[in-house]
Amino acid sequence: MEAACSLLETTGLAVGEIARACGFGTPETMNRAFRRRLNTTPGNHRDRFGPA
């Protein structure tokens, strides 16, 4: 989760690429994990904390 957050915040990689690189396998699996643990989605996390 920390690695995924970091990549979302600091890179322009696609969510699917980040999901696979961080061991989630699919974007859907990462999305469910983000909703459970952070009450948000990867896209919303990037919008809020990502590069300007």
GROMACS .gro file of C-alpha atoms in nm:
model
   52
    1MET     CA    1   0.000   0.000   0.000
    2GLU     CA    2   0.280   0.242   0.088
    3ALA     CA    3   0.462   0.169  -0.238
    4ALA     CA    4   0.144   0.220  -0.439
    5CYS     CA    5   0.074   0.551  -0.266
    6SER     CA    6   0.428   0.666  -0.329
    7LEU     CA    7   0.411   0.580  -0.699
    8LEU     CA    8   0.073   0.748  -0.735
    9GLU     CA    9   0.210   1.060  -0.569
   10THR     CA   10   0.539   1.084  -0.758
   11THR     CA   11   0.496   0.927  -1.103
   12GLY     CA   12   0.269   0.939  -1.403
   13LEU     CA   13   0.251   0.561  -1.431
   14ALA     CA   14  -0.090   0.417  -1.511
   15VAL     CA   15  -0.287   0.275  -1.220
   16GLY     CA   16  -0.269  -0.072  -1.380
   17GLU     CA   17   0.109  -0.054  -1.400
   18ILE     CA   18   0.129   0.050  -1.035
   19ALA     CA   19  -0.112  -0.227  -0.931
   20ARG     CA   20   0.102  -0.493  -1.099
   21ALA     CA   21   0.432  -0.346  -0.975
   22CYS     CA   22   0.308  -0.341  -0.615
   23GLY     CA   23   0.170  -0.694  -0.614
   24PHE     CA   24  -0.202  -0.620  -0.641
   25GLY     CA   25  -0.224  -0.797  -0.975
   26THR     CA   26  -0.511  -0.594  -1.117
   27PRO     CA   27  -0.633  -0.235  -1.082
   28GLU     CA   28  -0.961  -0.369  -0.941
   29THR     CA   29  -0.780  -0.545  -0.656
   30MET     CA   30  -0.582  -0.230  -0.575
   31ASN     CA   31  -0.900  -0.025  -0.590
   32ARG     CA   32  -1.070  -0.252  -0.335
   33ALA     CA   33  -0.766  -0.236  -0.105
   34PHE     CA   34  -0.758   0.144  -0.123
   35ARG     CA   35  -1.130   0.164  -0.045
   36ARG     CA   36  -1.091  -0.070   0.255
   37ARG     CA   37  -0.780   0.088   0.406
   38LEU     CA   38  -0.791   0.452   0.295
   39ASN     CA   39  -1.158   0.506   0.212
   40THR     CA   40  -1.066   0.640  -0.132
   41THR     CA   41  -0.963   0.518  -0.477
   42PRO     CA   42  -0.616   0.522  -0.633
   43GLY     CA   43  -0.731   0.788  -0.880
   44ASN     CA   44  -0.867   1.012  -0.606
   45HIS     CA   45  -0.549   0.962  -0.405
   46ARG     CA   46  -0.341   1.073  -0.705
   47ASP     CA   47  -0.568   1.373  -0.765
   48ARG     CA   48  -0.526   1.483  -0.404
   49PHE     CA   49  -0.157   1.404  -0.341
   50GLY     CA   50  -0.002   1.360  -0.684
   51PRO     CA   51   0.226   1.593  -0.873
   52ALA     CA   52   0.083   1.928  -0.970
   0.00000   0.00000   0.00000
